[in-house]
Short mmCIF file of C-alpha atoms in Angstrom, two decimals:
data_model
loop_
_atom_site.label_atom_id
_atom_site.label_comp_id
_atom_site.label_asym_id
_atom_site.label_seq_id
_atom_site.Cartn_x
_atom_site.Cartn_y
_atom_site.Cartn_z
CA UNK A 1006 -3.51 20.93 18.00
CA UNK A 1007 -7.09 19.70 17.33
CA UNK A 1008 -8.75 19.14 20.86
CA UNK A 1009 -10.58 15.73 21.76
CA UNK A 1010 -14.04 16.91 19.74
CA UNK A 1011 -12.06 16.51 16.50
CA UNK A 1012 -11.89 13.08 17.13
CA UNK A 1013 -14.34 10.64 15.63
CA UNK A 1014 -14.44 6.83 16.66
CA UNK A 1015 -15.56 3.76 14.23
CA UNK A 1016 -15.92 0.55 14.68
CA UNK A 1017 -15.24 -2.60 12.25
CA UNK A 1018 -18.23 -3.83 10.91
CA UNK A 1019 -16.68 -7.31 11.21
CA UNK A 1020 -14.76 -7.53 13.48
CA UNK A 1021 -16.16 -5.58 16.66
CA UNK A 1022 -12.82 -5.52 18.82
CA UNK A 1023 -11.22 -3.23 16.13
CA UNK A 1024 -11.88 0.14 16.68
CA UNK A 1025 -10.49 3.61 15.22
CA UNK A 1026 -9.97 6.98 16.34
CA UNK A 1027 -9.74 9.74 13.71
CA UNK A 1028 -7.90 13.22 14.42
CA UNK A 1029 -9.46 15.84 12.23
CA UNK A 1030 -11.45 15.56 8.54
CA UNK A 1031 -10.66 12.19 7.71
CA UNK A 1032 -8.24 11.48 10.18
CA UNK A 1033 -5.70 14.20 8.30
CA UNK A 1034 -4.38 14.81 11.81
CA UNK A 1035 -4.04 11.46 13.02
CA UNK A 1036 -5.26 8.11 12.57
CA UNK A 1037 -5.12 5.41 15.27
CA UNK A 1038 -6.24 2.17 15.84
CA UNK A 1039 -7.02 -0.26 18.71
CA UNK A 1040 -8.21 -3.85 19.72
CA UNK A 1041 -11.00 -3.96 22.44
CA UNK A 1042 -9.89 -7.59 23.48
CA UNK A 1043 -6.13 -6.47 23.95
CA UNK A 1044 -6.13 -4.84 27.61
CA UNK A 1045 -2.39 -3.74 26.93
CA UNK A 1046 -2.19 -2.66 23.52
CA UNK A 1047 -3.89 0.90 23.67
CA UNK A 1048 -3.84 3.13 20.61
CA UNK A 1049 -1.32 2.17 17.80
CA UNK A 1050 -0.67 5.23 15.65
CA UNK A 1051 -0.91 4.49 11.86
CA UNK A 1052 2.03 6.54 9.87
CA UNK A 1053 0.21 8.27 6.96
CA UNK A 1054 0.93 6.50 3.25
CA UNK A 1055 2.40 3.42 5.14
CA UNK A 1056 0.57 -0.12 3.95
CA UNK A 1057 -0.82 -0.40 7.28
CA UNK A 1058 -2.34 3.07 7.32
CA UNK A 1059 -3.51 2.76 3.64
CA UNK A 1060 -5.28 -0.48 4.26
CA UNK A 1061 -7.12 0.90 7.06
CA UNK A 1062 -7.81 4.12 6.28
CA UNK A 1063 -9.56 2.66 3.12
CA UNK A 1064 -11.56 0.20 5.12
CA UNK A 1065 -12.89 3.24 7.31
CA UNK A 1066 -13.48 6.18 4.78
CA UNK A 1067 -13.40 4.28 1.27
CA UNK A 1068 -14.97 0.99 1.77
CA UNK A 1069 -17.08 2.31 4.83
CA UNK A 1070 -16.56 -0.70 6.21
CA UNK A 1071 -16.73 0.73 9.96
CA UNK A 1072 -19.78 2.65 11.52
CA UNK A 1073 -19.75 5.74 14.22
CA UNK A 1074 -18.57 4.68 17.44
CA UNK A 1075 -19.52 6.57 20.41
CA UNK A 1076 -16.21 7.25 22.95
CA UNK A 1077 -18.56 6.12 26.16
CA UNK A 1078 -18.55 2.68 24.68
CA UNK A 1079 -14.96 2.31 24.86
CA UNK A 1080 -12.92 0.93 28.20
CA UNK A 1081 -11.75 3.71 30.13
CA UNK A 1082 -7.79 3.18 28.98
CA UNK A 1083 -8.83 4.09 25.56
CA UNK A 1084 -11.40 7.43 25.76
CA UNK A 1085 -7.89 9.65 25.90
CA UNK A 1086 -6.28 9.21 22.08
CA UNK A 1087 -2.92 10.27 22.57
CA UNK A 1088 -0.80 13.35 20.52
CA UNK A 1089 -0.02 12.46 17.27
CA UNK A 1090 3.62 12.14 16.66
CA UNK A 1091 5.08 14.73 14.86
CA UNK A 1092 7.44 12.75 12.29
CA UNK A 1093 8.68 13.25 9.80
CA UNK A 1094 7.65 10.29 7.96
CA UNK A 1095 9.11 8.66 5.02
CA UNK A 1096 7.47 8.93 1.58
CA UNK A 1097 5.14 6.70 0.34
CA UNK A 1098 7.66 5.02 -2.39
CA UNK A 1099 10.05 4.33 0.84
CA UNK A 1100 7.58 1.25 1.41
CA UNK A 1101 8.00 0.11 -2.04
CA UNK A 1102 12.00 0.72 -2.47
CA UNK A 1103 14.58 -0.63 -0.56
CA UNK A 1104 16.89 1.70 1.00
CA UNK A 1105 19.76 -0.20 -0.28
CA UNK A 1106 21.03 -1.88 -3.46
CA UNK A 1107 19.53 -5.37 -4.30
CA UNK A 1108 21.50 -8.29 -5.22
CA UNK A 1109 21.36 -8.89 -9.09
CA UNK A 1110 22.52 -11.91 -11.30
CA UNK A 1111 25.26 -11.70 -13.66
CA UNK A 1112 22.61 -11.79 -16.68
CA UNK A 1113 21.11 -8.64 -15.46
CA UNK A 1114 24.06 -6.86 -14.59
CA UNK A 1115 25.37 -7.41 -18.44
CA UNK A 1116 22.42 -6.08 -19.54
CA UNK A 1117 21.72 -2.99 -17.50
CA UNK A 1118 20.73 -0.15 -16.97
CA UNK A 1119 17.34 -1.13 -18.73
CA UNK A 1120 14.05 0.01 -18.47
CA UNK A 1121 11.15 -2.71 -18.30
CA UNK A 1122 7.65 -2.28 -18.61
CA UNK A 1123 5.24 -3.15 -15.40
CA UNK A 1124 1.83 -4.41 -15.44
CA UNK A 1125 -0.38 -3.90 -12.09
CA UNK A 1126 -3.78 -5.24 -11.92
CA UNK A 1127 -6.62 -4.04 -9.88
CA UNK A 1128 -10.02 -6.15 -8.97
CA UNK A 1129 -12.44 -3.59 -9.61
CA UNK A 1130 -14.95 -5.55 -7.48
CA UNK A 1131 -12.29 -4.97 -4.42
CA UNK A 1132 -12.45 -1.43 -5.32
CA UNK A 1133 -16.12 -0.81 -5.74
CA UNK A 1134 -17.36 -3.32 -2.82
CA UNK A 1135 -14.64 -4.59 -0.91
CA UNK A 1136 -11.51 -3.78 1.41
CA UNK A 1137 -10.15 -0.71 -0.64
CA UNK A 1138 -8.16 -0.02 -4.06
CA UNK A 1139 -4.99 -1.91 -4.46
CA UNK A 1140 -2.98 -2.19 -7.74
CA UNK A 1141 -0.75 -5.57 -7.61
CA UNK A 1142 2.26 -6.60 -9.70
CA UNK A 1143 0.86 -8.83 -12.49
CA UNK A 1144 3.77 -8.88 -14.62
CA UNK A 1145 7.01 -7.57 -16.09
CA UNK A 1146 7.98 -7.15 -20.01
CA UNK A 1147 10.77 -5.74 -21.77
CA UNK A 1148 8.54 -5.19 -24.79
CA UNK A 1149 5.83 -2.35 -24.65
CA UNK A 1150 3.87 -4.00 -26.97
CA UNK A 1151 3.39 -7.30 -25.05
CA UNK A 1152 3.04 -5.29 -21.79
CA UNK A 1153 0.24 -3.27 -23.73
CA UNK A 1154 -1.28 -6.62 -24.76
CA UNK A 1155 -1.26 -7.80 -21.32
CA UNK A 1156 -2.93 -5.17 -20.00
CA UNK A 1157 -5.38 -4.95 -22.29
CA UNK A 1158 -6.26 -8.66 -21.56
CA UNK A 1159 -6.88 -7.64 -18.11
CA UNK A 1160 -9.00 -5.17 -18.70
CA UNK A 1161 -12.81 -6.10 -18.18
CA UNK A 1162 -15.68 -5.22 -16.43
CA UNK A 1163 -14.37 -6.13 -13.03
CA UNK A 1164 -10.59 -5.85 -13.48
CA UNK A 1165 -8.14 -3.01 -14.41
CA UNK A 1166 -4.38 -2.86 -15.45
CA UNK A 1167 -1.88 0.19 -14.85
CA UNK A 1168 1.17 0.35 -16.53
CA UNK A 1169 4.33 1.62 -15.11
CA UNK A 1170 8.02 1.94 -16.73
CA UNK A 1171 10.77 1.14 -14.30
CA UNK A 1172 14.48 2.01 -14.71
CA UNK A 1173 17.08 -0.38 -13.52
CA UNK A 1174 20.39 0.64 -12.80
CA UNK A 1175 23.38 -1.47 -11.61
CA UNK A 1176 26.42 -0.64 -9.72
CA UNK A 1177 29.14 -2.52 -7.47
CA UNK A 1178 26.57 -3.01 -4.84
CA UNK A 1179 23.74 -4.18 -7.01
CA UNK A 1180 20.26 -2.91 -8.57
CA UNK A 1181 18.82 0.65 -8.03
CA UNK A 1182 15.52 2.32 -9.08
CA UNK A 1183 15.94 5.99 -9.65
CA UNK A 1184 12.80 7.90 -10.05
CA UNK A 1185 10.81 4.24 -8.87
CA UNK A 1186 7.46 5.20 -9.98
CA UNK A 1187 4.92 5.05 -7.35
CA UNK A 1188 0.91 6.52 -7.74
CA UNK A 1189 -1.99 6.41 -5.26
CA UNK A 1190 -2.93 2.64 -4.27
CA UNK A 1191 0.44 1.10 -6.05
CA UNK A 1192 1.83 -1.89 -4.52
CA UNK A 1193 4.30 -3.22 -6.80
CA UNK A 1194 7.38 -3.85 -4.39
CA UNK A 1195 10.78 -3.47 -6.22
CA UNK A 1196 12.31 -6.55 -5.09
CA UNK A 1197 9.07 -8.42 -6.27
CA UNK A 1198 10.13 -6.40 -9.82
CA UNK A 1199 13.58 -7.31 -9.90
CA UNK A 1200 12.34 -10.95 -9.08
CA UNK A 1201 10.34 -10.99 -12.05
CA UNK A 1202 13.05 -9.43 -14.11
CA UNK A 1203 15.40 -11.99 -13.63
CA UNK A 1204 12.96 -14.68 -14.01
CA UNK A 1205 12.07 -12.91 -17.66
CA UNK A 1206 15.82 -13.22 -18.22
CA UNK A 1207 16.41 -16.49 -17.12
CA UNK A 1208 13.28 -17.64 -19.78
CA UNK A 1209 14.38 -15.37 -22.49
CA UNK A 1210 17.81 -15.57 -22.53
CA UNK A 1211 17.58 -11.75 -22.76
CA UNK A 1212 15.21 -8.87 -22.97
CA UNK A 1213 13.11 -9.79 -25.90
CA UNK A 1214 9.33 -10.13 -24.39
#
């Protein structure tokens, strides 16, 4: 177990009430946050690879939007960081894919299984100068050519596109997503993808665009 000497403290540049504790290099052995204006909150452990961990970890270690902070400046109740919980913790994909089958329309049920082309959008201004790197859902396509065209249209000096192929299977309980593709910084929730597929089926009356 790393000692207290292995803990680095940081303060948000834009919200001075928000502080962080990183145990080990870049918080590899535990990453926590606390609010200086919350007398009863204490340190919150952020679970590695969770959306909340990703947001704040990028803020500190990628966007460098936090500055080193001395433990002596902390209130007495925050000068001791609790032990890092041992886990085990969910895999990153579990935050994007429900652990249950999702309800589907009869139109989708009739066409499953199927693969759809997912286009994700990255705001390069945010990646380079903002809060961090994030790939958000832009659109869903049945046709790989249409997906490639949309990705090309999104790409530019301050915008990037990323493509994923999502397979949707349907059983009596609803839709499932075997081998759901999740790469670093992806934010495409399965529920969002499914809703986009349903809307596309409704607008095209079939997988044609």
